[in-house]
Short mmCIF file of C-alpha atoms and ligand atoms in Angstrom, two decimals:
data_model
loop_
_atom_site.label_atom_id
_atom_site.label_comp_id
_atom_site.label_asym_id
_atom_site.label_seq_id
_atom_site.Cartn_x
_atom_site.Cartn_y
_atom_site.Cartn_z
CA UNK A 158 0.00 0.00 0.00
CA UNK A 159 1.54 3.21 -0.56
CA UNK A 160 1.33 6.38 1.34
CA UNK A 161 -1.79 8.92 0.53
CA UNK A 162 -3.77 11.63 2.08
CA UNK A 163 -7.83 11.27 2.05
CA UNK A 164 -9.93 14.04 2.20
CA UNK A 165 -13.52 14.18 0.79
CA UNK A 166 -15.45 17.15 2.54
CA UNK A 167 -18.99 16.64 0.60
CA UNK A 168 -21.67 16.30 2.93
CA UNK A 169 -24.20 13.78 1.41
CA UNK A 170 -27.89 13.80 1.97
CA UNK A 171 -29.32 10.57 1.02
CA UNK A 172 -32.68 8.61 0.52
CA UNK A 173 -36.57 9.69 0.01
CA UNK A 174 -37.03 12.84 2.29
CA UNK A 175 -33.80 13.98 1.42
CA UNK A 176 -34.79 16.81 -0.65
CA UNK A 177 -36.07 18.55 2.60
CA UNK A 178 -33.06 19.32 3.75
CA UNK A 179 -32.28 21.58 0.72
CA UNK A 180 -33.56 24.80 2.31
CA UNK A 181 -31.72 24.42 5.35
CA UNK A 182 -28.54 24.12 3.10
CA UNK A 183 -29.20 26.20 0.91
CA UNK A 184 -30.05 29.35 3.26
CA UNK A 185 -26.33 29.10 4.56
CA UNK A 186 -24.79 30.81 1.33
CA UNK A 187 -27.15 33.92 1.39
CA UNK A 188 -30.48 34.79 -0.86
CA UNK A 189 -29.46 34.31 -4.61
CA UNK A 190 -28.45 30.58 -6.32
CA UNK A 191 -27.96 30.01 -10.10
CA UNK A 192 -29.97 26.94 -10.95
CA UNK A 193 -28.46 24.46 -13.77
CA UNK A 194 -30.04 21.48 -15.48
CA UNK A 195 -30.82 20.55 -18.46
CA UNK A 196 -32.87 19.25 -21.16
CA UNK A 197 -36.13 18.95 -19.86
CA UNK A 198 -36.47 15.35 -17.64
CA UNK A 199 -36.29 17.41 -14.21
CA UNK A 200 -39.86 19.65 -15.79
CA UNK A 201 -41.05 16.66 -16.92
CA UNK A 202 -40.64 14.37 -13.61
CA UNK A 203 -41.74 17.80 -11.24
CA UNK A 204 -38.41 17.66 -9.54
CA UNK A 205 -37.89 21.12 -10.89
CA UNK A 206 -41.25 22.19 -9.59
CA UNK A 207 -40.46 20.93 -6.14
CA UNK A 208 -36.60 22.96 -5.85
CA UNK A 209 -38.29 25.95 -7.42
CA UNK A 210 -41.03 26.13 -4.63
CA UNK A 211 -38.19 25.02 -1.78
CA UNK A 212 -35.85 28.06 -2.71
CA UNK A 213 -38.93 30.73 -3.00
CA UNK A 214 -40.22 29.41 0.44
CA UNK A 215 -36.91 30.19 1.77
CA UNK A 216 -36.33 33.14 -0.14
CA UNK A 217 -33.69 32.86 -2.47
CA UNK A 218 -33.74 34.49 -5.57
CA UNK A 219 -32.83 31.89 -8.61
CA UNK A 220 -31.56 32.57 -11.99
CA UNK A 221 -31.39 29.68 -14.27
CA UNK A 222 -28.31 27.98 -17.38
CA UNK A 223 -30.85 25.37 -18.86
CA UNK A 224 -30.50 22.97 -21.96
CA UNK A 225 -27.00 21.70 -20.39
CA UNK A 226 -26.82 18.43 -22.90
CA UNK A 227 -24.84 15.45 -22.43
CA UNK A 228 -20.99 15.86 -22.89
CA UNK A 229 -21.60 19.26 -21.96
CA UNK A 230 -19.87 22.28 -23.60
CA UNK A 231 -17.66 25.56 -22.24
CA UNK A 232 -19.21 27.97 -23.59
CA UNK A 233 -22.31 26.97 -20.67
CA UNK A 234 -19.67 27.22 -18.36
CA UNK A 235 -18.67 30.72 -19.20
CA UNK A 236 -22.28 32.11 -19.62
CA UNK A 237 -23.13 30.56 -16.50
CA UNK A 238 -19.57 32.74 -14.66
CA UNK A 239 -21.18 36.10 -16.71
CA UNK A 240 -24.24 35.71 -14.39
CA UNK A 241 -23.06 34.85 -11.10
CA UNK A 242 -20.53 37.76 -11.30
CA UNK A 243 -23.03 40.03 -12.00
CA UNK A 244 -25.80 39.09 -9.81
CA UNK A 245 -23.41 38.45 -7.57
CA UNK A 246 -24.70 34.70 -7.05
CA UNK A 247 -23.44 33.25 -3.38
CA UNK A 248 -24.40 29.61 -4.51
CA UNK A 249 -24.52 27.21 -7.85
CA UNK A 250 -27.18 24.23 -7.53
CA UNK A 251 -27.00 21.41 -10.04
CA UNK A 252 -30.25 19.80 -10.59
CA UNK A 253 -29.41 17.00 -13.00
CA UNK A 254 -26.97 14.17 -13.90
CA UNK A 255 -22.61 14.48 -14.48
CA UNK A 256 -23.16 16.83 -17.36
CA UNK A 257 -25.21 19.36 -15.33
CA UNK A 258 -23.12 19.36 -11.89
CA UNK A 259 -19.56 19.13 -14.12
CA UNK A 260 -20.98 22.36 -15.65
CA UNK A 261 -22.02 24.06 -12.19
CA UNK A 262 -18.37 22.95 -10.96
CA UNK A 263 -16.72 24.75 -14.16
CA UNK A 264 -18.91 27.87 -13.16
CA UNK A 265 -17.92 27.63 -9.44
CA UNK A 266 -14.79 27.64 -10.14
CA UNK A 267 -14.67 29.95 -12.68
CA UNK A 268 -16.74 32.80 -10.36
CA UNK A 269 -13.60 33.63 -8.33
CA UNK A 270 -10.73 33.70 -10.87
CA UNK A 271 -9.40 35.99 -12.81
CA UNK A 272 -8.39 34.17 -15.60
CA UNK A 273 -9.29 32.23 -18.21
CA UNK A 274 -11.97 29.04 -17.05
CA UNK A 275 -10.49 26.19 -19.62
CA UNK A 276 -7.18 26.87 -17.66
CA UNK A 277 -7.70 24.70 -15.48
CA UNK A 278 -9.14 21.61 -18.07
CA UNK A 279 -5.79 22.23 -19.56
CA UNK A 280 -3.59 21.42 -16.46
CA UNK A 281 -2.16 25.65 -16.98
CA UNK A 282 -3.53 26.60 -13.25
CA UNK A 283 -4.84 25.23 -10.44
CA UNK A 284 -8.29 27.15 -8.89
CA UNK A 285 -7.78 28.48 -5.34
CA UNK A 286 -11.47 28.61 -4.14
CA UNK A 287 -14.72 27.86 -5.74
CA UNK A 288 -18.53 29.48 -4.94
CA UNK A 289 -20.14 26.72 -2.97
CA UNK A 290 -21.99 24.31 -5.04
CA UNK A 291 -25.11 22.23 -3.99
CA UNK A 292 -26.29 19.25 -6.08
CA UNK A 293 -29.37 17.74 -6.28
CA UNK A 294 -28.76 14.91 -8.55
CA UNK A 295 -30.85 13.07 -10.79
CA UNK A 296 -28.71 9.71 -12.54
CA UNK A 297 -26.18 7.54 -11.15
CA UNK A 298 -23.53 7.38 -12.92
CA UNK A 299 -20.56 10.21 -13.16
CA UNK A 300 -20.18 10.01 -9.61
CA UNK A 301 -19.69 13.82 -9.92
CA UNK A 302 -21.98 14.46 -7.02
CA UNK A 303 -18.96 13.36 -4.61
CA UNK A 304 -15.91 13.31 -7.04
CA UNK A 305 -12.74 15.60 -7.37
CA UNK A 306 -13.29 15.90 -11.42
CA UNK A 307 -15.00 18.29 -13.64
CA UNK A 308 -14.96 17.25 -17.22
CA UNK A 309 -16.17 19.70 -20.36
CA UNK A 310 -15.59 19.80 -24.26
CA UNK A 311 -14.29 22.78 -25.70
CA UNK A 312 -16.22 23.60 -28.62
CA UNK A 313 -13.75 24.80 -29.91
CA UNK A 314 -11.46 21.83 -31.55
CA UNK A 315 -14.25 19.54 -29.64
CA UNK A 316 -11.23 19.05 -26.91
CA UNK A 317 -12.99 17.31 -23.70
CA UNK A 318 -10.76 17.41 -20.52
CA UNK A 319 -10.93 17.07 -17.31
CA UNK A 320 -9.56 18.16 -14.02
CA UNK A 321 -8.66 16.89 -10.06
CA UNK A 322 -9.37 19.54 -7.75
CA UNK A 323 -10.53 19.72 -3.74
CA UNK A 324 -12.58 22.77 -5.25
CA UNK A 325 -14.79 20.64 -7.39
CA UNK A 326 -16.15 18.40 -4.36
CA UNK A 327 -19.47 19.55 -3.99
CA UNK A 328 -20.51 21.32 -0.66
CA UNK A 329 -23.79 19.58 0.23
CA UNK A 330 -25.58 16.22 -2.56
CA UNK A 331 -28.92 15.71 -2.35
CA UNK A 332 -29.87 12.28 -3.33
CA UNK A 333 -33.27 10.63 -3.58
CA UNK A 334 -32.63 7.19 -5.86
CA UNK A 335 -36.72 7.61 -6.44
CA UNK A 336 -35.49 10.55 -9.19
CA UNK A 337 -33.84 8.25 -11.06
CA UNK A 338 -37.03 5.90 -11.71
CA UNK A 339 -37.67 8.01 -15.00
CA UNK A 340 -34.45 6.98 -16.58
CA UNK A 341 -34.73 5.78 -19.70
CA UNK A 342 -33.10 2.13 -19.50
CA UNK A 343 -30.52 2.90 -22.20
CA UNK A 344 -29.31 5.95 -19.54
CA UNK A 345 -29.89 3.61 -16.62
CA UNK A 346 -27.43 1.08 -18.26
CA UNK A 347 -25.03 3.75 -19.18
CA UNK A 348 -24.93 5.02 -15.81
CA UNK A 349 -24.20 1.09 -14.23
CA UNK A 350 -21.07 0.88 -16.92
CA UNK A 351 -20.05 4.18 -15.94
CA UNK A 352 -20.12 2.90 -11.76
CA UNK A 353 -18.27 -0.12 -12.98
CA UNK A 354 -16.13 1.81 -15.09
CA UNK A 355 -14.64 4.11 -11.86
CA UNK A 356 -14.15 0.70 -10.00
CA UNK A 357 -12.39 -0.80 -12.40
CA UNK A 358 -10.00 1.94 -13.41
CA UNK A 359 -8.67 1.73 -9.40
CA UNK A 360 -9.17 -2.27 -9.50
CA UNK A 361 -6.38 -2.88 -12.07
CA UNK A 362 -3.05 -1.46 -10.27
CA UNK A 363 0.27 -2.77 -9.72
CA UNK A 364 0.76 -1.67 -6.30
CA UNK A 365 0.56 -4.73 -3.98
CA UNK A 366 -0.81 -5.10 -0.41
CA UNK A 367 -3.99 -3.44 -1.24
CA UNK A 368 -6.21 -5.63 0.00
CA UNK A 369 -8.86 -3.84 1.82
CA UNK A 370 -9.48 -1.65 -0.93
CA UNK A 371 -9.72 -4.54 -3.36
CA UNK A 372 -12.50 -6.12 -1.17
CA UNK A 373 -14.01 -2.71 -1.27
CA UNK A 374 -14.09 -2.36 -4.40
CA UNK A 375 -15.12 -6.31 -5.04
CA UNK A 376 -18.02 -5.58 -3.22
CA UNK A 377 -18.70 -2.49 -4.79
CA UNK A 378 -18.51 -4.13 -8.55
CA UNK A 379 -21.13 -7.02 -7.31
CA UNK A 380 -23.37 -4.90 -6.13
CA UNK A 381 -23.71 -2.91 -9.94
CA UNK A 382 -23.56 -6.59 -11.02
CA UNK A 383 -26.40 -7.78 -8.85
CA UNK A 384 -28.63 -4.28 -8.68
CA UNK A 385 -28.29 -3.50 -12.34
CA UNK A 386 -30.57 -5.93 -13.50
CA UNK A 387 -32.99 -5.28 -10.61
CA UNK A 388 -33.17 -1.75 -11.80
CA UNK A 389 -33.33 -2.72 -15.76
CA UNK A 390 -36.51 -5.31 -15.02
CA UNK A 391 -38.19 -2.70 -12.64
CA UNK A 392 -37.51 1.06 -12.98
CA UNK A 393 -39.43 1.75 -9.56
CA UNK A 394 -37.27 -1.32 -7.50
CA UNK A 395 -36.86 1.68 -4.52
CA UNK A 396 -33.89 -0.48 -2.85
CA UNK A 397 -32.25 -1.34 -5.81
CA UNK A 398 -31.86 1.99 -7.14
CA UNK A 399 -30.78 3.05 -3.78
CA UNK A 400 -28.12 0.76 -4.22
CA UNK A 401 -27.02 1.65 -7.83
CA UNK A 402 -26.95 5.34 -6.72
CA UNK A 403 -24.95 5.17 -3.32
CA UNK A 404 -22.62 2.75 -5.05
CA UNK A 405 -22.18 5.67 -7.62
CA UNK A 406 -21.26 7.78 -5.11
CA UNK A 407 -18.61 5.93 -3.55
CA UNK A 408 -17.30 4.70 -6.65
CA UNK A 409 -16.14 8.09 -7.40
CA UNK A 410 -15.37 10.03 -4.31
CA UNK A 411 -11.42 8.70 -3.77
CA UNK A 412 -11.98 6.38 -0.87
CA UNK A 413 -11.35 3.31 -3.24
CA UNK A 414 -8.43 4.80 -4.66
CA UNK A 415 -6.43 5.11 -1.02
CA UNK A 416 -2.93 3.31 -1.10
CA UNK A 417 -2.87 2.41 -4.59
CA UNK A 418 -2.59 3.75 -8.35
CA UNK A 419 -5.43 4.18 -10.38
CA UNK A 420 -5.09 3.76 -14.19
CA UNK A 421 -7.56 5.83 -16.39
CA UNK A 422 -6.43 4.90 -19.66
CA UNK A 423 -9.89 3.54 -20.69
CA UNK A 424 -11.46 6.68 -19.38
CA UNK A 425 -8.96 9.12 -21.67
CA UNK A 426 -9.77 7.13 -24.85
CA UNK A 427 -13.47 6.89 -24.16
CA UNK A 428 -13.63 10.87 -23.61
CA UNK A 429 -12.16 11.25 -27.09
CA UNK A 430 -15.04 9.31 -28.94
CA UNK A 431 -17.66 10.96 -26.85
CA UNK A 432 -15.92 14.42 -27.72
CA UNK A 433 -15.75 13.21 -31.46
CA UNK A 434 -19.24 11.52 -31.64
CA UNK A 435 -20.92 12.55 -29.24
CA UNK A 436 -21.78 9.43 -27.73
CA UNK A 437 -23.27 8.62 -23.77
CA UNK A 438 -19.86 8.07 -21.77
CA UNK A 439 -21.16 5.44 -20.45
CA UNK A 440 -21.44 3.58 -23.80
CA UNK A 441 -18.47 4.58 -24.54
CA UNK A 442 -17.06 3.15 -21.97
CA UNK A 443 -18.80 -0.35 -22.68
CA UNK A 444 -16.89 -0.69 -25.85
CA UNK A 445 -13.68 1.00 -24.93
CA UNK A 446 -12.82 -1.17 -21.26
CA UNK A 447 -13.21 -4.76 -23.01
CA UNK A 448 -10.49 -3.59 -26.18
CA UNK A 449 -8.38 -2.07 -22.99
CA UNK A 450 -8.65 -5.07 -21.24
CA UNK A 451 -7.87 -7.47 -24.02
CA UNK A 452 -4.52 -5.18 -24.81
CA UNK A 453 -3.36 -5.10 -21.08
CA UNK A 454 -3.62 -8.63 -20.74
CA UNK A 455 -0.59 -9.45 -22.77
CA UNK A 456 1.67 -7.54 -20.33
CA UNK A 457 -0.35 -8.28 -17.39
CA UNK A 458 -2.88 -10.73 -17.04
CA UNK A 459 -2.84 -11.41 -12.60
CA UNK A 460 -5.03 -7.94 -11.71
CA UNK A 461 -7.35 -9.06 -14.24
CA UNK A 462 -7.49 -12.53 -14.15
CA UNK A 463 -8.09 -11.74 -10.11
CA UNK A 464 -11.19 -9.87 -11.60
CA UNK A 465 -12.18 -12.58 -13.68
CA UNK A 466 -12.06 -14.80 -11.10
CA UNK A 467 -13.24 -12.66 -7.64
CA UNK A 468 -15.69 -10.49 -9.44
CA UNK A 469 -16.99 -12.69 -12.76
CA UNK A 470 -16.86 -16.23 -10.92
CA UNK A 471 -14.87 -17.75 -13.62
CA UNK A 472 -13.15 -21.12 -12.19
CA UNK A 473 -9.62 -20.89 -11.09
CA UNK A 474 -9.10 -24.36 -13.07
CA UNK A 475 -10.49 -22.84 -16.27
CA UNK A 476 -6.87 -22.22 -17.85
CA UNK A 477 -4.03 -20.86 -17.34
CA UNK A 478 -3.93 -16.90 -16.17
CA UNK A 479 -4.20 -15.16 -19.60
CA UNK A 480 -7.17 -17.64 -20.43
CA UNK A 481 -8.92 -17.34 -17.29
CA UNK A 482 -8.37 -12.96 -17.88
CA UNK A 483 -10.02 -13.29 -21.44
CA UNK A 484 -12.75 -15.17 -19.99
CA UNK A 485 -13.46 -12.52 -17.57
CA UNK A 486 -13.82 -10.00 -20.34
CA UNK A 487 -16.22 -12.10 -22.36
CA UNK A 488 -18.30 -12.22 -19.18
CA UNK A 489 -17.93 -8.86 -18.90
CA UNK A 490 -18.89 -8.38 -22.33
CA UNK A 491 -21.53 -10.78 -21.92
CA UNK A 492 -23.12 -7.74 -19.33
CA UNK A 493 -23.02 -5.18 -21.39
CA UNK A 494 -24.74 -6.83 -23.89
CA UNK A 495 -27.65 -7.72 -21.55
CA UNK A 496 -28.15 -4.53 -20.21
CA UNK A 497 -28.27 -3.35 -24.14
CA UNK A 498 -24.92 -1.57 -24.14
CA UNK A 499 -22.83 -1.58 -27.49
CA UNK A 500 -19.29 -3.38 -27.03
CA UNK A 501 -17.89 -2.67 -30.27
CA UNK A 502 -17.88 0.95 -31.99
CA UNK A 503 -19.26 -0.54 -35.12
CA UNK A 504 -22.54 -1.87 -32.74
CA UNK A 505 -22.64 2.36 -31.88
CA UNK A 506 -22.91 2.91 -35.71
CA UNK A 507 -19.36 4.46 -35.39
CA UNK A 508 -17.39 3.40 -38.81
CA UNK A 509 -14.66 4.66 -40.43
CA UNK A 510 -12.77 6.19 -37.34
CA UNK A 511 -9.51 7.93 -37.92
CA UNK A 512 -7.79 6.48 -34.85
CA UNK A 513 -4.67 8.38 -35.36
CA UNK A 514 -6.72 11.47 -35.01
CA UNK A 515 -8.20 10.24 -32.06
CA UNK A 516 -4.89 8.82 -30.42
CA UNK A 517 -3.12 11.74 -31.12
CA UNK A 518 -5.65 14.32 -29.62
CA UNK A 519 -5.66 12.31 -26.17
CA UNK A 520 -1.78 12.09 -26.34
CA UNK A 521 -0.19 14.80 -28.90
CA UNK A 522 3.10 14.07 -28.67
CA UNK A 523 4.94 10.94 -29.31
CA UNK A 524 6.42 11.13 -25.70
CA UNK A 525 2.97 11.59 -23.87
CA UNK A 526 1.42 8.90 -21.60
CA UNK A 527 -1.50 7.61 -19.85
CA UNK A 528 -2.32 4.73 -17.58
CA UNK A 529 -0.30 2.76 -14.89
CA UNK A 530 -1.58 -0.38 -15.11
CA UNK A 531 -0.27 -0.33 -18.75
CA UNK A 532 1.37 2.82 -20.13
CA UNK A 533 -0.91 3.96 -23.24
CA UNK A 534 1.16 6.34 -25.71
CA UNK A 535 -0.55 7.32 -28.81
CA UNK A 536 0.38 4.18 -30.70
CA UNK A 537 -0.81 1.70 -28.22
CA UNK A 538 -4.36 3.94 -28.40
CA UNK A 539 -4.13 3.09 -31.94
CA UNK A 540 -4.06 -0.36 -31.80
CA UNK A 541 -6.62 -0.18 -28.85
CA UNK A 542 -9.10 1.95 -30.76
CA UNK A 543 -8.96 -0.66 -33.48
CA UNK A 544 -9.46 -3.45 -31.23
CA UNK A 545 -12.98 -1.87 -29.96
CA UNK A 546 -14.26 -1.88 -33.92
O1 NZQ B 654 -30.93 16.71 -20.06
P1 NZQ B 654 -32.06 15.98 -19.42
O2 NZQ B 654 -33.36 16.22 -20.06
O3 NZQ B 654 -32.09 16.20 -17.92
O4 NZQ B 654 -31.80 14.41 -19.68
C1 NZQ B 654 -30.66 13.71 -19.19
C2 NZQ B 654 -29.62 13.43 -20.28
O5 NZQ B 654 -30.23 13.36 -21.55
C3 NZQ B 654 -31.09 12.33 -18.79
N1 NZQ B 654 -31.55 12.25 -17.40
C4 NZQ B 654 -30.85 12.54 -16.29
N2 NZQ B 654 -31.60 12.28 -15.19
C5 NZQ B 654 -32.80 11.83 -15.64
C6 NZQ B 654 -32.78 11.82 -17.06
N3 NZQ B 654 -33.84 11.42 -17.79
C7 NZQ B 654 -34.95 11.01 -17.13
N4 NZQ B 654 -35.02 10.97 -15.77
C8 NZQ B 654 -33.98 11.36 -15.01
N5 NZQ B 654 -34.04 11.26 -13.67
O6 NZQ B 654 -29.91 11.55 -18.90
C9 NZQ B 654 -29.12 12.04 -19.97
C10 NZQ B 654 -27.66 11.98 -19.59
O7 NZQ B 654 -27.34 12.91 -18.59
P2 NZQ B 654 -25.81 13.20 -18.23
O8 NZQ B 654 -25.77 14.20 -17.13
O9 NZQ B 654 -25.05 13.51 -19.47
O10 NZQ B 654 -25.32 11.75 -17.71
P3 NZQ B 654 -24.16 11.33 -16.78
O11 NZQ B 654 -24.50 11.53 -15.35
O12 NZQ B 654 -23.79 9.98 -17.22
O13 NZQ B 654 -22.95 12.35 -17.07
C11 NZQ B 654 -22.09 12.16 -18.17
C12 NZQ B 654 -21.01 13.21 -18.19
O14 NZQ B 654 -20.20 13.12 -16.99
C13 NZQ B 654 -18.82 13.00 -17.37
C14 NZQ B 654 -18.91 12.27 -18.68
O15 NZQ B 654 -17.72 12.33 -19.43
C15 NZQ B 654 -20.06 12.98 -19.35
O16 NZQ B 654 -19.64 14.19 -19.91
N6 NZQ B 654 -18.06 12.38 -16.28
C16 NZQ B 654 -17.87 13.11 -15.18
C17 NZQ B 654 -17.13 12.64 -14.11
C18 NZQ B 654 -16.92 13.46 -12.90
N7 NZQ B 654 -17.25 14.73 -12.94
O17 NZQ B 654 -16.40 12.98 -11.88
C19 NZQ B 654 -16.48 11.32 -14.15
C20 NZQ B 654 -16.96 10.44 -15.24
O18 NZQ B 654 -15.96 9.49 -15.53
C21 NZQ B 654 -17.35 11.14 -16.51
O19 NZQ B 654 -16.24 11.43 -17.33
ZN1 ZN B 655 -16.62 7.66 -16.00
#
């Protein structure tokens, strides 16, 4: 286990009467919030009705950034700055999914800097405070309502980045797993590969002795296993979309990341085909992990024949390590496709993909890296890109 330093200061609000609290949180940070959601679900579910009626009651003023859509863009971000500065906004409230509260964290952050917002997506500066932010959220997935990451496209040569900061931890999450019974199942499965995804990324490591955080995490992965299905055969299972969405939470917020390396090569790749085609991440994700997988096996197959094994229940006598591995990603495959997820780009209608563009907009020089587990340069992207076709 190696050395690290946990800190996750979000104060989480969970289960059905949880959106009661929001007045008494939301009071603390004065009389004027900036609303953000986005395409319509939270009008057409009431939720928006409900928070609209909570803030007047307590009399804060709200302005509103609506139509936030999915891989959500700068230009939001900046609008969204423009109106706290000049209303002089004390508080940003995300009422939606990852692409709503990763805009409201871009804004927060943005409110008290002085320079330029995408800074800080590029890795140029680091923010030194944020507004406080308040989330109510509405999909389990991003983990964004408890995470350290804000991730936007630039519209501008479609660039989608992310960045780590203490800043982008929300103050106060509100979640009530009964908003997320309108999902539409495709969303509901893209936000289950998306849990499964942040597990996995911290699963595979090379860093030994990590045993408590593997069980963690073990536990973590059969519970999307198990609950996913639940939630897929009955949209309104209460306890198993409780499960899905606390598991979302944790997946994300750092504690299963203590004492080891993470990788995040699949999640760099996948954010250049959902910049480029605009796909769900979470789909994304479904074809990109299995191609990662099968290329990261050939250098090292223990983490993920471990998975295979621990997590997919494939028999420790079924081969020999790099068998048993492949196995696991067939089952894993094998998931996907029941919960109606694409594994393959061409299943997403994507043909005709010019991986070297891709590869070389994650990584743009021949010397850049990503990952741990493996180390991805823009070749090895190349060859992984083509193995997700
Ligand atoms: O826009 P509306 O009408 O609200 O519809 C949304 C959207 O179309 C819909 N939806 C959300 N809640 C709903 C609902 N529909 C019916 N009922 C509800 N209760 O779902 C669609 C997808 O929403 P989105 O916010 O895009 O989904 P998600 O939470 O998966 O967020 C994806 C974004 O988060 C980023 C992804 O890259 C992507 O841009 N990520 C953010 C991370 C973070 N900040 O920590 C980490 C992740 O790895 C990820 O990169
Ligand atoms: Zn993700």
């Amino acid at each position: 286990m190696i050395d690290f330093v946990f800190q996750n200061p979000a104060k989480m609000i969970f289960g059905k009467t949880a959106l009661s609290h929001l007045g008494e949180e939301a009071v603390k940070y004065g009389d004027k919030a900036l609303l953000v959601y986005g395409g319509g679900s939270v009008k057409r579910n009431g939720l928006y009705d409900q928070v609209i009626a909570i803030l007047t009651e307590n009399h804060i003023q709200v302005w509103e950034i609506s139509g936030i859509v999915p891989n959500p863009r700068l230009s939001r971000v900046r609008e969204g700055i423009a109106v706290c500065r000049r209303e002089g906004i004390g508080l940003v409230l995300a009422l939606g999914g990852g692409s709503v509260i990763d805009t409201a964290k871009g804004i927060a952050n943005g409110v008290p800097d002085n320079g330029d917002v995408w800074d800080f997506y590029m890795g140029k500066r680091t923010p030194k405070k944020a507004l406080p932010l308040g989330v109510i959220l509405t999909i389990p997935a991003s983990g964004s309502e408890m995470s350290y990451s804000s991730v936007i496209t630039n519209e501008d040569g479609m660039l989608k980045r992310g960045f780590n900061s203490v800043t982008n931890v929300p103050t106060f999450s509100i979640l009530n797993p009964e908003w997320s019974f309108t999902l539409p199942p495709y969303q509901t499965a893209c936000g289950c590969v998306d849990i499964m995804a942040h597990m996995m990324e911290r699963y595979f490591t090379l860093v030994p002795h990590v045993e408590l955080t593997d069980r963690l995490i073990a536990a973590g992965m059969k519970t999307i296993l198990h609950n996913a299905f639940l939630v897929m055969a009955n949209p309104t299972d209460y306890d198993a979309r409780a499960e899905v969405m606390w598991t979302g939470a944790l997946a994300h917020n750092t504690l299963l990341h203590t004492g080891r390396v993470g990788d995040w090569g699949s999640h760099k790749v996948e954010h250049e085909l959902s910049a480029e085609y605009d796909i769900a991440h979470g789909a994304g994700l479904a074809i990109v992990f299995p191609a990662w997988m099968k290329y990261a096996v050939v250098q090292h197959p223990a983490k993920i024949a471990q998975f295979a094994m621990e997590i997919l229940d494939v028999p420790a006598d079924f081969g020999d390590e790099t068998e048993i591995a492949l196995e696991g990603v067939k089952r894993l495959e094998t998931f996907y496709k029941s919960l109606g997820m694409p594994t393959r780009l061409s299943e997403a209608g994507i043909f005709g993909v010019d991986y070297d563009k891709l590869a070389t907009r994650a990584l743009p020089t021949e010397d850049a890296t990503v990952g741990a587990y493996i180390v991805l340069h823009n070749k090895d992207i190349v060859e992984i890109l083509k193995l997700a076709q």
